[in-house]
Coordinates of N, CA, C and O in Angstrom, one line a residue:
X115 N -15.7 29.2 3.2 CA -16.2 29.1 1.7 C -15.6 28.3 0.8 O -14.3 28.1 0.6
X116 N -16.3 27.4 0.0 CA -16.1 26.7 -1.0 C -15.3 27.2 -2.4 O -16.1 28.4 -3.1
X117 N -14.3 27.0 -2.6 CA -13.2 27.2 -3.7 C -13.2 26.1 -4.6 O -12.4 25.3 -4.5
X118 N -14.0 26.4 -5.9 CA -13.9 25.5 -7.0 C -12.7 25.0 -7.5 O -12.2 24.0 -7.4
X119 N -11.9 26.2 -7.8 CA -10.6 26.0 -8.4 C -9.6 25.1 -7.3 O -8.8 24.3 -7.6
X120 N -9.6 25.5 -6.1 CA -8.8 24.9 -4.9 C -9.4 23.5 -4.9 O -8.5 22.4 -4.9
X121 N -10.5 23.1 -4.9 CA -10.9 21.7 -4.7 C -10.5 21.0 -5.9 O -10.2 19.9 -5.8
X122 N -10.6 21.7 -7.3 CA -10.2 20.9 -8.3 C -8.8 20.8 -8.3 O -8.2 19.4 -8.6
X123 N -7.8 21.6 -7.8 CA -6.3 21.4 -7.7 C -6.2 20.2 -6.7 O -5.4 19.5 -7.1
X124 N -7.0 20.1 -5.5 CA -6.6 19.2 -4.6 C -6.9 17.9 -5.1 O -6.1 17.0 -4.7
X125 N -8.2 17.6 -6.1 CA -8.5 16.4 -6.5 C -7.4 15.7 -7.5 O -7.2 15.0 -7.6
X126 N -6.9 16.9 -8.3 CA -5.8 16.7 -9.2 C -4.7 16.1 -8.5 O -3.9 15.2 -8.8
X127 N -4.2 16.7 -7.5 CA -2.9 16.4 -6.6 C -3.4 14.8 -6.0 O -2.2 14.3 -5.7
X128 N -4.3 14.9 -5.3 CA -4.7 13.7 -4.7 C -4.6 12.5 -5.7 O -4.0 11.2 -5.1
X129 N -5.2 12.5 -6.9 CA -5.2 11.4 -8.0 C -3.8 11.2 -8.4 O -3.4 10.0 -8.7
X130 N -3.2 12.3 -8.7 CA -1.9 12.1 -9.2 C -0.9 11.3 -8.2 O -0.2 10.3 -8.7
X131 N -0.9 11.7 -6.8 CA 0.1 11.1 -5.8 C -0.4 9.6 -5.5 O 0.5 8.7 -5.3
X132 N -1.9 9.4 -5.6 CA -2.2 8.1 -5.1 C -1.7 7.2 -6.6 O -1.1 6.1 -6.4
X133 N -1.6 7.6 -7.8 CA -1.1 6.9 -8.7 C 0.3 6.7 -8.7 O 0.9 5.7 -9.3
X134 N 1.2 7.8 -8.3 CA 2.6 7.6 -7.9 C 2.8 6.6 -7.2 O 3.6 5.6 -7.4
X135 N 2.3 6.7 -6.0 CA 2.3 5.4 -5.1 C 2.0 4.2 -5.6 O 2.8 3.1 -5.6
X136 N 1.2 4.0 -6.3 CA 0.5 2.7 -6.8 C 1.3 2.1 -7.7 O 1.9 1.0 -7.8
X137 N 2.0 3.3 -8.9 CA 2.8 2.5 -9.9 C 4.2 2.1 -9.4 O 4.7 1.3 -9.9
X138 N 4.6 2.8 -8.2 CA 6.0 2.3 -7.7 C 5.7 0.9 -7.0 O 6.6 0.0 -7.0
X139 N 4.5 0.6 -6.4 CA 4.2 -0.6 -5.9 C 4.3 -1.6 -7.1 O 4.8 -2.8 -6.7
X140 N 3.5 -1.3 -7.9 CA 3.3 -2.4 -9.1 C 4.7 -2.5 -9.8 O 5.0 -3.8 -9.9
X141 N 5.4 -1.5 -9.9 CA 6.5 -2.0 -10.5 C 7.6 -2.6 -9.8 O 8.4 -3.3 -10.3
X142 N 7.8 -2.3 -8.7 CA 8.9 -2.9 -7.6 C 8.4 -4.3 -7.3 O 9.2 -5.0 -7.1
X143 N 7.2 -4.1 -6.5 CA 6.7 -5.7 -6.0 C 5.6 -6.4 -6.9 O 6.1 -7.4 -7.1
X144 N 4.6 -5.9 -7.4 CA 3.5 -6.5 -8.1 C 4.2 -7.3 -9.4 O 3.9 -8.6 -9.5
X145 N 4.3 -6.5 -10.3 CA 5.0 -7.0 -11.6 C 5.9 -8.2 -11.5 O 5.7 -9.0 -12.0
X146 N 7.1 -7.8 -10.6 CA 8.1 -8.7 -10.5 C 7.7 -10.2 -10.2 O 8.0 -11.3 -10.6
X147 N 6.8 -10.3 -9.1 CA 6.1 -11.5 -8.5 C 5.1 -12.0 -9.4 O 4.8 -13.4 -8.9
X148 N 4.7 -11.5 -10.5 CA 3.9 -12.3 -11.3 C 4.7 -13.7 -11.7 O 3.9 -14.7 -12.2
X149 N 5.9 -13.8 -12.0 CA 6.7 -14.8 -12.2 C 6.5 -16.1 -11.1 O 7.1 -16.9 -11.7
X150 N 6.0 -15.6 -9.9 CA 6.2 -16.8 -8.8 C 4.9 -17.2 -8.9 O 4.8 -18.1 -8.2
X151 N 3.9 -17.0 -9.5 CA 2.5 -17.6 -9.5 C 2.3 -19.0 -9.9 O 1.6 -19.6 -9.2
X152 N 3.1 -19.3 -10.7 CA 2.7 -20.6 -11.2 C 2.1 -20.9 -12.2 O 1.2 -20.1 -12.6
X153 N 2.5 -22.0 -13.5 CA 2.1 -21.9 -14.6 C 0.6 -22.3 -14.7 O -0.1 -22.1 -15.3
X154 N 0.3 -23.5 -13.6 CA -1.1 -24.0 -13.8 C -2.1 -22.9 -13.4 O -3.2 -22.8 -14.1
X155 N -1.8 -22.1 -12.4 CA -2.9 -21.1 -12.2 C -2.7 -19.6 -12.6 O -3.5 -18.7 -12.6
X156 N -1.8 -19.5 -13.5 CA -1.2 -18.2 -14.1 C -2.6 -17.4 -15.0 O -2.5 -16.4 -14.4
X157 N -3.0 -18.2 -15.6 CA -4.0 -17.5 -16.8 C -5.1 -17.1 -15.9 O -5.5 -15.8 -16.1
X158 N -5.9 -17.8 -15.0 CA -6.6 -17.2 -14.2 C -6.4 -15.9 -13.3 O -7.0 -15.2 -12.9
X159 N -5.0 -16.3 -12.7 CA -4.5 -15.2 -12.0 C -4.7 -13.8 -12.9 O -4.9 -12.8 -12.1
X160 N -3.8 -13.9 -13.9 CA -3.5 -12.9 -14.8 C -5.2 -12.4 -15.1 O -5.4 -11.0 -15.2
X161 N -6.1 -13.2 -15.4 CA -7.5 -12.4 -15.9 C -8.0 -11.8 -14.7 O -8.6 -10.5 -14.7
X162 N -8.0 -12.5 -13.6 CA -8.6 -11.9 -12.2 C -7.8 -10.6 -11.8 O -8.5 -9.7 -11.5
X163 N -6.5 -10.5 -11.9 CA -5.6 -9.4 -11.8 C -6.1 -8.2 -12.7 O -6.1 -7.2 -11.9
X164 N -6.0 -8.2 -13.9 CA -6.7 -7.1 -14.7 C -7.9 -6.8 -14.5 O -8.0 -5.5 -14.4
X165 N -8.7 -7.4 -14.1 CA -10.3 -7.3 -13.9 C -10.3 -6.2 -12.7 O -10.8 -5.4 -12.4
X166 N -9.6 -6.7 -11.7 CA -9.6 -6.1 -10.1 C -8.7 -4.9 -10.1 O -9.2 -4.0 -9.6
X167 N -7.8 -4.9 -10.9 CA -6.8 -3.5 -11.1 C -7.7 -2.7 -11.8 O -7.4 -1.5 -11.3
X168 N -8.4 -2.9 -12.6 CA -9.1 -1.7 -13.5 C -10.1 -1.1 -12.3 O -10.1 0.2 -12.3
X169 N -10.5 -1.6 -11.3 CA -11.6 -0.9 -10.3 C -10.4 0.0 -9.3 O -10.8 1.1 -8.8
X170 N -9.3 -0.3 -9.4 CA -8.3 0.1 -8.5 C -7.7 1.6 -9.1 O -7.2 2.6 -8.4
X171 N -7.4 1.3 -10.4 CA -6.8 2.4 -11.3 C -7.8 3.1 -12.3 O -7.3 4.5 -12.6
X172 N -8.7 2.7 -12.6 CA -9.7 3.0 -13.5 C -10.3 4.6 -13.2 O -9.9 5.7 -13.6
X173 N -10.7 4.6 -12.0 CA -11.4 5.8 -11.4 C -10.3 6.8 -11.1 O -10.5 8.0 -11.7
X174 N -9.3 6.8 -10.3 CA -8.4 7.6 -10.1 C -7.7 8.1 -11.4 O -7.2 9.5 -11.7
X175 N -7.4 7.3 -12.6 CA -6.7 7.7 -13.8 C -7.8 8.5 -14.4 O -7.1 9.7 -15.1
X176 N -9.1 8.4 -14.4 CA -10.2 9.3 -15.1 C -10.2 10.5 -14.3 O -10.3 11.4 -15.0
X177 N -10.0 10.4 -13.1 CA -10.2 11.9 -12.3 C -8.8 12.5 -12.5 O -9.0 13.7 -12.7
X178 N -7.7 12.1 -12.6 CA -6.6 12.6 -13.0 C -6.5 13.4 -14.3 O -6.1 14.4 -14.7
X179 N -7.0 12.6 -15.4 CA -7.2 13.0 -16.6 C -8.1 14.4 -16.6 O -7.8 15.3 -17.3
X180 N -9.2 14.2 -16.1 CA -10.3 15.1 -16.4 C -9.9 16.5 -15.5 O -10.2 17.4 -15.8
X181 N -9.2 16.2 -14.3 CA -8.7 17.4 -13.5 C -7.5 18.2 -14.3 O -7.3 19.3 -14.3
X182 N -6.6 17.2 -14.8 CA -5.6 17.7 -15.5 C -6.1 19.0 -16.8 O -5.4 19.8 -17.0
X183 N -7.1 18.1 -17.6 CA -7.4 18.9 -18.6 C -8.2 20.2 -18.0 O -8.2 21.3 -18.8
X184 N -8.9 19.9 -17.0 CA -9.7 21.2 -16.4 C -8.6 22.3 -16.0 O -9.2 23.5 -15.9
X185 N -7.6 21.9 -15.6 CA -6.6 23.0 -15.2 C -6.3 23.7 -16.0 O -5.6 25.0 -16.0
X186 N -6.7 23.4 -17.4 CA -6.1 24.3 -18.5 C -7.2 25.5 -18.4 O -6.6 26.5 -18.8
X187 N -8.1 25.4 -18.0 CA -9.1 26.8 -18.0 C -9.4 27.1 -16.4 O -10.0 28.3 -16.2
X188 N -9.5 26.5 -15.4 CA -9.6 26.7 -14.1 C -8.3 26.6 -13.7 O -8.0 25.6 -12.6
X189 N -7.1 27.2 -13.7 CA -5.7 27.2 -13.1 C -5.7 28.1 -11.6 O -6.0 29.3 -11.8
X190 N -5.4 27.4 -10.6 CA -5.0 28.7 -9.6 C -4.1 29.4 -9.8 O -3.0 29.1 -10.6
X191 N -4.3 30.7 -9.3 CA -3.2 31.8 -9.5 C -2.0 31.4 -9.7 O -1.1 32.0 -10.6
X192 N -1.1 30.9 -8.7 CA 0.2 30.4 -8.8 C 0.7 29.2 -9.8 O 1.7 29.2 -10.0
X193 N -0.3 28.5 -10.4 CA -0.1 27.7 -11.2 C 0.2 28.0 -12.5 O -0.6 28.8 -13.1
X194 N 1.4 27.7 -13.3 CA 1.9 28.2 -14.3 C 1.4 27.2 -15.7 O 1.3 26.1 -15.5
X195 N 1.2 27.8 -16.8 CA 0.3 27.3 -17.8 C 1.4 26.2 -18.2 O 1.1 25.1 -18.6
X196 N 2.7 26.2 -18.3 CA 3.8 25.4 -18.5 C 3.7 24.2 -17.9 O 3.8 23.0 -18.0
X197 N 3.5 24.3 -16.6 CA 3.2 23.0 -15.4 C 2.2 22.5 -15.8 O 2.2 20.9 -15.9
X198 N 0.9 22.9 -16.2 CA -0.4 22.3 -16.8 C 0.2 21.2 -17.9 O -0.2 20.3 -17.8
X199 N 0.7 22.1 -18.7 CA 1.2 21.2 -20.2 C 2.0 20.3 -19.9 O 1.9 19.1 -20.4
X200 N 3.1 20.6 -19.1 CA 4.1 19.5 -18.9 C 3.4 18.3 -18.2 O 3.9 16.8 -18.7
X201 N 2.6 18.5 -17.4 CA 1.8 17.3 -16.6 C 0.6 16.8 -17.4 O 0.9 15.4 -17.7
X202 N 0.2 17.3 -18.5 CA -0.9 16.7 -19.7 C 0.1 15.9 -20.5 O -0.3 14.6 -20.9
X203 N 1.1 16.5 -20.9 CA 2.1 15.5 -21.8 C 2.5 14.2 -21.2 O 2.7 13.4 -21.8
X204 N 3.0 14.3 -19.9 CA 3.3 12.9 -19.1 C 2.2 12.2 -19.2 O 2.2 10.9 -19.3
X205 N 1.0 12.8 -18.9 CA -0.1 11.9 -18.8 C -0.3 11.1 -20.2 O -1.0 10.0 -20.4
X206 N -0.2 12.0 -21.2 CA -0.3 11.3 -22.7 C 0.5 10.3 -22.9 O 0.2 9.3 -23.4
X207 N 1.9 10.5 -22.4 CA 2.9 9.6 -22.5 C 2.2 8.3 -21.7 O 2.3 6.9 -22.1
X208 N 1.8 8.6 -20.4 CA 1.2 7.2 -19.5 C 0.2 6.5 -20.1 O 0.2 5.3 -20.4
X209 N -0.7 7.2 -20.8 CA -1.7 6.8 -21.2 C -1.4 5.7 -22.4 O -2.1 4.6 -22.9
X210 N -0.7 6.5 -23.5 CA -0.2 5.7 -24.6 C 0.7 4.5 -24.2 O 0.4 3.4 -24.9
X211 N 1.5 4.6 -23.4 CA 2.1 3.5 -22.8 C 1.2 2.4 -22.4 O 1.7 1.1 -22.6
X212 N 0.5 2.8 -21.6 CA -0.5 1.9 -21.3 C -1.1 0.9 -22.1 O -1.3 -0.4 -22.3
X213 N -1.8 1.7 -23.2 CA -2.5 1.3 -24.2 C -1.7 0.4 -25.5 O -2.1 -0.8 -25.8
X214 N -0.3 0.8 -25.4 CA 0.2 0.2 -26.5 C 1.5 -0.6 -26.0 O 2.0 -1.5 -27.0
X215 N 1.8 -0.6 -25.0 CA 2.8 -1.4 -24.3 C 2.6 -2.3 -23.2 O 2.8 -3.5 -23.3
X216 N 1.7 -1.9 -22.3 CA 1.5 -2.8 -21.3 C 0.3 -3.5 -21.4 O 0.0 -4.8 -21.1
X217 N -0.9 -3.1 -22.0 CA -2.1 -3.8 -22.3 C -1.9 -5.2 -23.2 O -2.3 -6.3 -22.9
X218 N -1.1 -4.9 -24.3 CA -0.7 -6.0 -25.2 C 0.3 -7.2 -24.4 O 0.1 -8.4 -24.5
X219 N 1.0 -6.9 -23.5 CA 1.7 -7.6 -22.4 C 0.7 -8.4 -21.8 O 0.7 -9.7 -21.8
X220 N -0.3 -7.7 -21.0 CA -1.4 -8.4 -20.1 C -2.3 -9.1 -21.0 O -2.7 -10.4 -20.8
X221 N -2.3 -9.1 -22.3 CA -3.1 -9.8 -23.2 C -2.4 -11.2 -23.5 O -3.0 -12.1 -23.7
X222 N -1.0 -11.1 -23.7 CA -0.6 -12.3 -24.0 C -0.4 -13.4 -22.6 O -0.5 -14.2 -22.6
X223 N -0.1 -12.4 -21.6 CA -0.1 -13.3 -20.4 C -1.4 -13.5 -19.9 O -1.6 -14.6 -19.1
X224 N -2.7 -13.1 -20.1 CA -3.9 -13.7 -20.0 C -4.1 -15.1 -20.3 O -5.3 -16.0 -19.9
X225 N -3.4 -15.7 -21.5 CA -3.6 -16.7 -22.2 C -2.6 -17.9 -21.4 O -3.0 -19.2 -21.3
X226 N -1.3 -17.4 -21.1 CA -0.5 -18.2 -20.1 C 0.8 -17.5 -19.7 O 1.0 -16.5 -20.5
X227 N 1.5 -17.9 -18.9 CA 2.8 -17.3 -18.7 C 3.8 -17.4 -19.6 O 4.1 -18.4 -20.0
X228 N 4.1 -16.1 -20.2 CA 5.1 -16.1 -21.2 C 6.3 -15.0 -20.8 O 6.1 -13.9 -20.3
X229 N 7.7 -15.6 -20.6 CA 8.5 -15.2 -19.9 C 8.9 -13.6 -20.6 O 9.2 -12.7 -20.0
X230 N 8.9 -14.0 -21.9 CA 9.3 -12.6 -22.8 C 8.3 -11.5 -22.4 O 8.7 -10.5 -22.4
X231 N 7.0 -11.9 -22.3 CA 6.0 -11.0 -22.3 C 6.1 -10.3 -20.8 O 6.1 -9.0 -20.6
X232 N 6.3 -11.1 -19.7 CA 6.4 -10.6 -18.5 C 7.9 -9.7 -18.4 O 7.7 -8.6 -17.9
X233 N 8.7 -10.2 -18.9 CA 10.1 -9.1 -18.9 C 9.8 -7.7 -19.7 O 10.2 -6.9 -18.7
X234 N 9.0 -8.1 -20.8 CA 8.9 -6.6 -21.5 C 7.7 -5.9 -20.7 O 7.8 -4.6 -20.5
X235 N 7.0 -6.3 -19.8 CA 5.9 -5.7 -19.1 C 6.6 -4.9 -18.0 O 6.3 -4.0 -17.8
X236 N 7.7 -5.6 -17.3 CA 8.3 -4.9 -16.2 C 9.2 -4.1 -16.9 O 9.1 -2.7 -16.4
X237 N 9.9 -4.2 -17.8 CA 10.9 -3.2 -18.4 C 10.3 -2.2 -18.9 O 10.5 -0.9 -18.6
X238 N 9.1 -2.0 -19.7 CA 8.2 -1.0 -20.2 C 7.3 -0.2 -19.2 O 7.4 1.1 -19.6
X239 N 7.3 -0.9 -18.0 CA 6.5 -0.3 -17.1 C 7.3 0.8 -16.4 O 6.6 1.9 -15.7
X240 N 8.5 0.8 -16.6 CA 9.5 1.8 -15.9 C 9.1 3.4 -16.9 O 9.4 4.2 -15.9
X241 N 8.6 3.3 -18.0 CA 8.2 4.6 -18.7 C 7.1 5.1 -17.9 O 7.0 6.1 -17.6
X242 N 6.2 4.4 -17.6 CA 4.9 4.8 -16.8 C 5.4 5.2 -15.2 O 5.1 6.2 -14.7
X243 N 6.2 4.4 -14.9 CA 6.8 4.9 -13.4 C 7.5 6.2 -13.3 O 7.2 6.9 -12.5
X244 N 8.3 6.3 -14.3 CA 9.2 7.6 -14.3 C 8.0 8.9 -14.8 O 8.1 9.8 -14.2
X245 N 7.2 8.4 -15.6 CA 6.4 9.4 -16.0 C 5.3 10.1 -15.0 O 5.0 11.1 -14.8
X246 N 4.8 9.1 -14.4 CA 3.9 9.4 -13.2 C 4.9 10.0 -11.8 O 4.2 11.0 -11.3
X247 N 5.9 9.5 -11.7 CA 7.1 10.4 -10.8 C 7.5 11.7 -11.2 O 7.2 12.5 -10.3
X248 N 7.4 12.0 -12.5 CA 7.5 13.4 -13.0 C 6.3 14.1 -12.7 O 6.4 15.4 -12.4
X249 N 5.1 13.6 -13.2 CA 3.7 14.1 -12.8 C 3.6 14.8 -11.3 O 3.2 15.6 -11.1
X250 N 4.1 13.5 -10.4 CA 3.9 14.1 -9.1 C 4.9 15.2 -8.7 O 4.6 16.1 -7.7
X251 N 6.1 15.4 -9.3 CA 7.0 16.4 -9.2 C 6.5 17.6 -9.5 O 6.4 18.9 -8.9
X252 N 5.7 17.6 -10.7 CA 5.0 19.1 -11.2 C 4.0 19.3 -10.5 O 3.8 20.7 -10.1
X253 N 3.3 18.5 -10.0 CA 2.2 18.7 -9.0 C 2.6 19.3 -7.7 O 2.0 20.8 -7.3
X254 N 3.9 19.0 -7.4 CA 4.6 19.8 -6.1 C 5.1 21.3 -6.4 O 5.0 22.0 -5.5
X255 N 5.4 21.5 -7.7 CA 5.5 22.7 -8.2 C 4.5 23.6 -8.1 O 4.9 24.7 -8.0
X256 N 3.4 23.3 -8.4 CA 2.3 23.9 -8.4 C 1.7 24.2 -7.0 O 0.8 23.9 -6.4
X257 N 2.6 25.2 -6.4 CA 2.5 25.7 -4.9 C 1.4 26.8 -4.7 O 1.9 27.6 -3.8
X258 N 0.3 26.4 -5.4 CA -0.7 27.5 -5.1 C -1.8 27.4 -4.1 O -2.5 28.4 -3.8
X259 N -1.8 26.3 -3.5 CA -2.9 25.8 -2.5 C -2.7 25.8 -1.2 O -1.5 25.6 -1.0

């Protein structure tokens, strides 16, 4: 039998852990390698990177956000309210970091490679990496399914 609450939780867990894996790849491999692209091709590379990355991160981030909010009303029995709020606060931090720290760095980099903006991007992305990792562990604590 279909259980809507269980399906919501599984979708939430899947989107969160998808983003945990992706953010660690971005932090350890992808962002550091931006420095190796080369200055002539960098602006075009960065613009393509941002456009294509949106397709990879946009849907799971929106699914994660909508399911995180939905868990406030449709919580599986063993999931504690503090777990939902802890996850939502981490998500708020992630979205704020994206908007106010990483997007401005990408805007600068879309014009040309800027070593300072690149360093700031890699350094500030640790905030998202740690916040998503925290979210992943909170989801693991929600052992209701």
